[in-house]
Coordinates of C-alpha atoms and ligand atoms in Angstrom, one line a residue:
X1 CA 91.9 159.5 237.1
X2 CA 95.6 158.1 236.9
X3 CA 97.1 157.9 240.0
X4 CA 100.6 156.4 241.2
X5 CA 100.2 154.3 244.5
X6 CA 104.0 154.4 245.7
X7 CA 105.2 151.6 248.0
X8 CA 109.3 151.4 248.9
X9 CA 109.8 149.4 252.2
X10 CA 108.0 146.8 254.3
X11 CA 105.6 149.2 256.5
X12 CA 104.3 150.7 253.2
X13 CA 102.6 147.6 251.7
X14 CA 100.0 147.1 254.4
X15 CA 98.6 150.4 254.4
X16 CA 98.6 150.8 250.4
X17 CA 96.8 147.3 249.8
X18 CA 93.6 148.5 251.1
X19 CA 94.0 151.7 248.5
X20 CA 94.7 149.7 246.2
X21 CA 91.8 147.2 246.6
X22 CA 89.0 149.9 247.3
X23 CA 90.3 151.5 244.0
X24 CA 90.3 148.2 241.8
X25 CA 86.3 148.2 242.5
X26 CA 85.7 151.6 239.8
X27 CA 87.8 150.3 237.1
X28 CA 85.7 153.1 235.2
X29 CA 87.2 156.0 237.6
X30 CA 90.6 155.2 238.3
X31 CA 93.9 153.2 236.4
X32 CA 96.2 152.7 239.2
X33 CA 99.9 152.3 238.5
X34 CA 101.4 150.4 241.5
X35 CA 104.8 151.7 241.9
X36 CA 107.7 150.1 244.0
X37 CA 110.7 152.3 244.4
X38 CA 113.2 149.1 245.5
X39 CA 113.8 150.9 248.8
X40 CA 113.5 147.4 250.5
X41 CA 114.6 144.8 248.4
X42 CA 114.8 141.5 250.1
X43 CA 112.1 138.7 249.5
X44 CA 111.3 139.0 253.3
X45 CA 110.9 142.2 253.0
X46 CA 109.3 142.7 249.6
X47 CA 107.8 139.8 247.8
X48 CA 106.5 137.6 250.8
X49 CA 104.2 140.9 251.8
X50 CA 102.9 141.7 248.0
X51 CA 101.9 137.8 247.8
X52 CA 100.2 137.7 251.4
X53 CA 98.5 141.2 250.6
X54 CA 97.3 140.1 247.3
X55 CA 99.0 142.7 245.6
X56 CA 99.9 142.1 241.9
X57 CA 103.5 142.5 240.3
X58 CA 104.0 146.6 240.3
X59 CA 103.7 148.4 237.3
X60 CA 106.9 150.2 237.9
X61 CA 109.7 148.8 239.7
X62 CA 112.7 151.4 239.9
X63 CA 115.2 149.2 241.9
X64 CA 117.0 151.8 244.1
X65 CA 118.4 149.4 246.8
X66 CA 120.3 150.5 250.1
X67 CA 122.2 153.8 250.5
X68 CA 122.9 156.8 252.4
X69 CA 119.7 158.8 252.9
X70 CA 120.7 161.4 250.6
X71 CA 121.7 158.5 247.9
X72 CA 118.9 156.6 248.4
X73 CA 116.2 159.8 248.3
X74 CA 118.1 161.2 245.2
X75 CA 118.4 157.7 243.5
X76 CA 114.5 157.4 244.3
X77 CA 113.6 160.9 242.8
X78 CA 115.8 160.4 239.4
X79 CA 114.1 156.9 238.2
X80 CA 110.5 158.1 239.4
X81 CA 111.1 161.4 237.6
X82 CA 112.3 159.3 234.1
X83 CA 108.8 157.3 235.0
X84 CA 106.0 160.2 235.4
X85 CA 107.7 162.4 232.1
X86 CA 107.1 159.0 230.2
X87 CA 103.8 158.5 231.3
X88 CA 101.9 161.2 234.1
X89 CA 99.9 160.5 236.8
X90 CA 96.9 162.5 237.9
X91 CA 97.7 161.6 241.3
X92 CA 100.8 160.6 243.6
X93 CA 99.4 158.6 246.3
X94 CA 102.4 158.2 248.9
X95 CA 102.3 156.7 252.6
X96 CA 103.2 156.5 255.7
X97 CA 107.1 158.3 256.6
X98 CA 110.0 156.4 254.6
X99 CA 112.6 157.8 252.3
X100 CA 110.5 156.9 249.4
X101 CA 107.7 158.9 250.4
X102 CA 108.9 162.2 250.6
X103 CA 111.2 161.3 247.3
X104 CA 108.1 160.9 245.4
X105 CA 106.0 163.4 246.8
X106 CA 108.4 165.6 246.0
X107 CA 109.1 164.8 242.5
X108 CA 105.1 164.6 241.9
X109 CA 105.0 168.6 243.0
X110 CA 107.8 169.8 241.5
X111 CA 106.0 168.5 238.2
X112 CA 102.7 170.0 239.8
X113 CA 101.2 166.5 239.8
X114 CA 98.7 166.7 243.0
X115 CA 100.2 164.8 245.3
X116 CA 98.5 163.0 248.1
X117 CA 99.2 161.5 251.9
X118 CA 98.4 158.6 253.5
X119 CA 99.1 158.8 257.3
X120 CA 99.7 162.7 257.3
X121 CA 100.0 165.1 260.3
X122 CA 102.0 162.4 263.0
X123 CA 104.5 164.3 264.6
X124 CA 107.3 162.7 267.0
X125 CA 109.2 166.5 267.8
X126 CA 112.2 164.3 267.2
X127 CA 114.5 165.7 264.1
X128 CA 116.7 163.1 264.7
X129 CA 114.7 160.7 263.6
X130 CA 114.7 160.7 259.5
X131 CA 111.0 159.3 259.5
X132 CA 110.2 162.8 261.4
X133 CA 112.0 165.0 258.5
X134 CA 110.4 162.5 256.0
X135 CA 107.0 163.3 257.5
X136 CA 107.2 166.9 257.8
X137 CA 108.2 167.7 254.4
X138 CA 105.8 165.4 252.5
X139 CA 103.1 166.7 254.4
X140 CA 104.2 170.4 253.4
X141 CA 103.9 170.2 249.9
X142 CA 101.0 167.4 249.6
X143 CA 97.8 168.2 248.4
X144 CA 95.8 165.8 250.6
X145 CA 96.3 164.6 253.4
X146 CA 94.8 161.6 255.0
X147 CA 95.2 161.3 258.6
X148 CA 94.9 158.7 261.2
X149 CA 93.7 160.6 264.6
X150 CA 92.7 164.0 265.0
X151 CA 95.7 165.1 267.1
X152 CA 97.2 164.9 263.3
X153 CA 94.8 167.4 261.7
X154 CA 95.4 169.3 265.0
X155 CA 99.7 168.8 264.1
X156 CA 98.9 170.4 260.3
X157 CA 96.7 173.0 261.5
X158 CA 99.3 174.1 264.3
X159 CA 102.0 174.1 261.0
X160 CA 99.5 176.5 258.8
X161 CA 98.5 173.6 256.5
X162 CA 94.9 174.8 255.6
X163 CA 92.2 172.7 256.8
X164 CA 90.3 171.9 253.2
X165 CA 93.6 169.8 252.6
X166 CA 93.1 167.7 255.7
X167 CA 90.5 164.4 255.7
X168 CA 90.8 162.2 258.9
X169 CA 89.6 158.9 258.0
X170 CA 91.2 156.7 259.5
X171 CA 94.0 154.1 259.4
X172 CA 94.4 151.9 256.4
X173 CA 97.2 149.6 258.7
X174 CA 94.1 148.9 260.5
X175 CA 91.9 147.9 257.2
X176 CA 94.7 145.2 256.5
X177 CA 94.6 144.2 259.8
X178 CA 90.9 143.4 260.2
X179 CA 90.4 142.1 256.8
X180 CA 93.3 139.2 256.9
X181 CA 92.2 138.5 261.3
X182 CA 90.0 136.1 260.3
X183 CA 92.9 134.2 258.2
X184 CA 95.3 133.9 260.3
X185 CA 93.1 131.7 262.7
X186 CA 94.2 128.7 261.0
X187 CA 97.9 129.7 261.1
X188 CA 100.3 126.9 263.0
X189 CA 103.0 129.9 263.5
X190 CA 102.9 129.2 267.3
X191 CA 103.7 125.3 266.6
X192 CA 106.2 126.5 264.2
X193 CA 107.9 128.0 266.5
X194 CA 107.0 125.6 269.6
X195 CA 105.2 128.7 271.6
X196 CA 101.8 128.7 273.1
X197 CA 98.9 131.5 273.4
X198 CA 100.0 134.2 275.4
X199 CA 103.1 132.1 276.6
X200 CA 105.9 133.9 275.0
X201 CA 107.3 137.9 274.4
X202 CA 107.4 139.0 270.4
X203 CA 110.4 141.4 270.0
X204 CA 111.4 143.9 266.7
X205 CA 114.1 146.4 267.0
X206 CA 115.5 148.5 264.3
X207 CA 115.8 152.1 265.0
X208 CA 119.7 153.0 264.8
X209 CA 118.9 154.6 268.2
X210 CA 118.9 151.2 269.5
X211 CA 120.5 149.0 267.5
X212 CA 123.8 151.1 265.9
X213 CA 125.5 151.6 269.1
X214 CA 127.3 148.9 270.7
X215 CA 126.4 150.0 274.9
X216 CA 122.8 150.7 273.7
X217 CA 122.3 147.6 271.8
X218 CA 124.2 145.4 274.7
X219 CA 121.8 146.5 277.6
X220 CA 118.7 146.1 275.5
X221 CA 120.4 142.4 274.5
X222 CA 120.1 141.7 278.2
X223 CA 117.5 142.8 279.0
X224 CA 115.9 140.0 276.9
X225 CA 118.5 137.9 278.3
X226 CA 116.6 138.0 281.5
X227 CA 113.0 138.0 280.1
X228 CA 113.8 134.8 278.5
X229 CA 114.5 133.1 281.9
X230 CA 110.5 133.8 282.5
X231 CA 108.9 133.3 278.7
X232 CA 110.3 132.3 275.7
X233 CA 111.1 135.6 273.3
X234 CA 110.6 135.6 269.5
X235 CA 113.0 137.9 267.7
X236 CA 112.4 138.4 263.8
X237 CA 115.3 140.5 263.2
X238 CA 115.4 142.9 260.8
X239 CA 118.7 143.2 258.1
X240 CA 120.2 146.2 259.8
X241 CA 119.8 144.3 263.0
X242 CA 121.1 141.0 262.4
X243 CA 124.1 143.0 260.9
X244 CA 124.7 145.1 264.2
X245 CA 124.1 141.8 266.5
X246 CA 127.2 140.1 264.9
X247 CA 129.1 143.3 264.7
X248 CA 129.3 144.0 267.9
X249 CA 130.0 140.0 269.2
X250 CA 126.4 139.5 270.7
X251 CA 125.3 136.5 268.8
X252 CA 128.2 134.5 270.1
X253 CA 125.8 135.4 273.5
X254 CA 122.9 133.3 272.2
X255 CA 124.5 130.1 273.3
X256 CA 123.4 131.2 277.1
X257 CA 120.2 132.3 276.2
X258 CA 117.9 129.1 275.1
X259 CA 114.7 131.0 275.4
X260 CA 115.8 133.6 273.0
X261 CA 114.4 132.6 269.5
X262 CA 115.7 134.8 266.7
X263 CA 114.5 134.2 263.0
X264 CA 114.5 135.9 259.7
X265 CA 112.0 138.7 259.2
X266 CA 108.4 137.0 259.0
X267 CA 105.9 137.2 256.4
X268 CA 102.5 139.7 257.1
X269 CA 100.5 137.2 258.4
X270 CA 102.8 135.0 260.3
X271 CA 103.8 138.1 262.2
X272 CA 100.6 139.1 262.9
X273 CA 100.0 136.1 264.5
X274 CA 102.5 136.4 266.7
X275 CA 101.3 139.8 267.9
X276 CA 97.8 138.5 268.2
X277 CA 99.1 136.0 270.2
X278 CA 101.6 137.4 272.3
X279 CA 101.5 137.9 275.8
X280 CA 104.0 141.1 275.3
X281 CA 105.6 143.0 272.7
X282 CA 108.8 145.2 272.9
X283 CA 109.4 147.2 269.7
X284 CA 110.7 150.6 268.4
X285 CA 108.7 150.1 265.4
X286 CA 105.9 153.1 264.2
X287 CA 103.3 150.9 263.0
X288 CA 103.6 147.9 265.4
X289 CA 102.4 150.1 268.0
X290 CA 99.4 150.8 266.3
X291 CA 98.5 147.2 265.9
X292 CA 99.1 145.8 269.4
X293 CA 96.3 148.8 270.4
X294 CA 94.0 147.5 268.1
X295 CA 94.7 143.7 269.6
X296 CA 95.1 144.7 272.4
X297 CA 98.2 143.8 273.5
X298 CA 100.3 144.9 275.9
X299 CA 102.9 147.0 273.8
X300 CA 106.3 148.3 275.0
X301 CA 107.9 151.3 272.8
X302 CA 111.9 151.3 273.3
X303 CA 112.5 155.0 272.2
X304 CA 111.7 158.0 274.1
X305 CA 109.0 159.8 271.5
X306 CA 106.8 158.4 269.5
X307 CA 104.3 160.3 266.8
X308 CA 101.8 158.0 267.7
X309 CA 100.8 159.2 271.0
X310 CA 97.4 158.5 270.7
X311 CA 98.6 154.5 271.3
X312 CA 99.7 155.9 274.8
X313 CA 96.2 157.7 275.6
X314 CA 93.9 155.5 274.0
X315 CA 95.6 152.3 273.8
X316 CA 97.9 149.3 275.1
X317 CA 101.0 151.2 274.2
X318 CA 103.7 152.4 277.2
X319 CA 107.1 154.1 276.1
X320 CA 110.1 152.8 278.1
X321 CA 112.9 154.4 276.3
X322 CA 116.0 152.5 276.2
X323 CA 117.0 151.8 280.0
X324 CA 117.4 148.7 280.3
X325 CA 115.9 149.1 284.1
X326 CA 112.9 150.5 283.1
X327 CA 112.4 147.9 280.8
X328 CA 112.7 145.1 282.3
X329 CA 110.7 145.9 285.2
X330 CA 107.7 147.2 283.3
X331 CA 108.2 143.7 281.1
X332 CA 108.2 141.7 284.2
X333 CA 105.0 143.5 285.9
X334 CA 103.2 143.4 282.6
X335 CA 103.5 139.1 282.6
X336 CA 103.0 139.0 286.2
X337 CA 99.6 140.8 285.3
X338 CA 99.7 144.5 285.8
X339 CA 98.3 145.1 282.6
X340 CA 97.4 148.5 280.5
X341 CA 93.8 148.5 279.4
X342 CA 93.4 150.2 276.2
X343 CA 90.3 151.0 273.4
X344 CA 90.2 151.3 269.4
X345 CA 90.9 154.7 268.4
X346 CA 88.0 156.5 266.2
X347 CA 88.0 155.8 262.4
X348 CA 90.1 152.7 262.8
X349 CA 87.3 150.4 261.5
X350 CA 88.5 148.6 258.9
X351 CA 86.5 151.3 256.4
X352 CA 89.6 153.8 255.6
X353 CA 90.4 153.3 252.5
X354 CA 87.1 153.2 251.1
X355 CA 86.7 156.5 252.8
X356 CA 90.2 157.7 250.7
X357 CA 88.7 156.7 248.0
X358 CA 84.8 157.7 248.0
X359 CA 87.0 161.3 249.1
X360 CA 89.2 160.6 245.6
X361 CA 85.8 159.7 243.9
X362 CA 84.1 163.0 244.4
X363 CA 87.5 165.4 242.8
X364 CA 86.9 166.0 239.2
X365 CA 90.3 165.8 236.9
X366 CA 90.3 169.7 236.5
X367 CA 90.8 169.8 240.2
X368 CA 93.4 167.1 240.4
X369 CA 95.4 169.4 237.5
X370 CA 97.5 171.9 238.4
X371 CA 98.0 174.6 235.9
Ligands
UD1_401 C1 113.2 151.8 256.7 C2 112.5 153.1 257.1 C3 111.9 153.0 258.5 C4 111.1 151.8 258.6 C5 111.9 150.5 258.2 C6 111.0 149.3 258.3 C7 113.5 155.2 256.2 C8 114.2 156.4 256.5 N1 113.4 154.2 257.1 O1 114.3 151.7 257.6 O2 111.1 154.1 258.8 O3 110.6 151.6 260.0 O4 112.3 150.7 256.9 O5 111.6 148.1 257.9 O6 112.9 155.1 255.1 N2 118.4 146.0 254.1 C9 118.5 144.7 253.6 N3 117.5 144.3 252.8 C10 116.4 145.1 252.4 C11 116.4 146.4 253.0 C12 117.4 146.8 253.8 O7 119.5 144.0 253.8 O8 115.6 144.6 251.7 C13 119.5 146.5 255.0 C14 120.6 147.2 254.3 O9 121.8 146.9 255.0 C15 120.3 148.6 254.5 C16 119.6 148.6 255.9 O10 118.9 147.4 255.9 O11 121.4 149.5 254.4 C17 118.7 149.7 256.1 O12 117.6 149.8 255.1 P1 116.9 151.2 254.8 O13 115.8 151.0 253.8 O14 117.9 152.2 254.5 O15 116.3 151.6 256.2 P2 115.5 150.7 257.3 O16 116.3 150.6 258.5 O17 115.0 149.4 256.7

């Protein structure tokens, strides 16, 4: 079985390394191409994570860089295209809810090449979020799809997606998570970065929603402005981010804020450190969310939807939107001790991609080829 195992940008490496792992142990059932579209580009945000996460050079790297959604997509869909005519896949194996995903989804069906979905069925309501387009249109033409919770299969059913396509099993984020714990014991990031267990507040912010506007941005900015007068804050700041703060003067406002540690984006493991060790994270990220549930960490989501609501009802997770009121307060009753309990959600084990692929084991090549 040939199968294409797509990876573009930085939350799409830790949930295909387990995939690509459980796969490498039947050599004599599946070649796996690892492809990397070039979506993210950066050594921080590419090459750091594929050395942490033991992943090997990619096959095929296609090198689409930055652009406009519609660029970027198209650009995506082009060089795959050139790749699967030269040699074709059985399989597209695509994850999670970034540009490249749908781009290569898409160009595996419109070549009816079976096309498959890590992370399917999350649904936010939000269209104006691209990662919620992005979802719903991969998991419309995909094959299989793997979900996380069964709130997803519930999402797919509710959007006439027949049930035979649908396999919750679990979240590979969570098999990368459990499998590298035990490493990370040994890591000095807290001396690194002169913090102590459960002494300081981890912060990542990206969403354009809070970052592209200069009022939105500014309130968030002080918020943590404030929380560091309490606990030291780490910030790794993403590109976009860094680019906004000195856009719209606000680094010139680190001189007053001591406490307020920004850094370059951090590796896999350093990172998950930090969460581990944090006494409080604030993010608008999808799959941080998931993790601090799992750690159980206190979490914070900045946005006013998230598709992973089953962090809310099961876990450590609390949205907050982006008023800079609500935030604070909840941040400051949180380290004064009013703490969330939460639980693991079902299926997220540390077994999911061996479940993907035991599922990918037992489809015979005439039913991975369409016509
Ligand atoms: C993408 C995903 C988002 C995910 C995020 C994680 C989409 C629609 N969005 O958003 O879901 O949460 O990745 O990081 O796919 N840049 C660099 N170096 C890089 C990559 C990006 O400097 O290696 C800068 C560029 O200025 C670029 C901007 O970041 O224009 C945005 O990058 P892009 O890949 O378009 O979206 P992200 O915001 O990273």
């Amino acid at each position: 079985m040939k199968i294409d195992l797509i990876v573009g940008a930085r939350p799409n490496y830790m949930k295909a390394a387990p995939i690509y792992r459980a796969m490498k142990k039947f050599p004599e059932t599946f070649h796996c191409r690892l492809v990397h579209t070039g979506q993210h580009y950066d050594d921080r945000m590419f090459h750091i994570f594929f050395k942490e996460l033991e992943l090997p050079k990619p096959d095929i790297y296609l090198g689409v860089g930055s652009g406009l959604h519609g660029e970027q997509t198209g650009k995506i869909m082009i060089k795959y295209e050139k790749a699967i005519l030269e040699d074709r896949p059985d399989l597209v194996l695509v994850a999670g809810d970034v540009n490249s995903t749908v781009a290569c989804s898409l160009v595996a069906v419109k070549l009816h090449i079976k096309a498959g979905h890590i992370e399917a069925g999350l649904r936010s309501r939000d269209w104006s979020m691209p990662e919620e387009i992005n979802r719903i249109v991969t998991d419309n033409i995909s094959d299989y799809l793997f979900t996380t919770c069964r709130e997803a299969d519930v999402n797919l059913e509710s959007e006439g997606i027949p049930q035979e396509k649908i396999f919750f099993v679990g979240n590979t984020m969570i098999d990368s998570l459990n499998y590298y714990l035990r490493r990370i014991e040994e890591f000095d990031t807290l001396a690194d970065f002169d913090l102590e267990s459960k002494k300081f507040v981890l912060v990542t912010l990206h969403r354009p929603s809070n970052v592209d506007q200069n009022s939105v941005f500014k309130n968030i900015f002080e918020v943590l402005a404030e929380i560091q007068k309490k606990l030291p804050v780490i910030f790794p700041m993403h590109p976009r981010t860094k680019k906004m703060l000195r856009e719209f003067g606000l680094d010139t406002k680190l001189k007053n804020t001591p406490n307020l540690k920004i850094t370059e984006p951090l590796g896999y493991l350093d990172f998950l450190k930090l969460q581990k060790e944090a006494a409080l994270v604030l993010t608008d990220s999808g799959g941080i969310q998931e993790e601090t549930t799992v750690l159980g960490v206190p979490c914070l989501t900045l946005r006013k939807n998230t598709e992973r609501p089953i962090t809310i009802s099961e876990g450590t997770n609390e949205l907050v939107g982006s008023d800079p009121e609500k935030i604070l307060d909840r941040a400051i009753s949180i380290l004064d001790g009013e703490k969330k309990v939460g639980k693991i959600p079902e299926l997220w084990d540390g077994h999911t991609a061996e479940r993907i692929v035991d599922i990918l084991r037992g489809f015979r090549l005439p039913r991975l080829n369409r016509g």
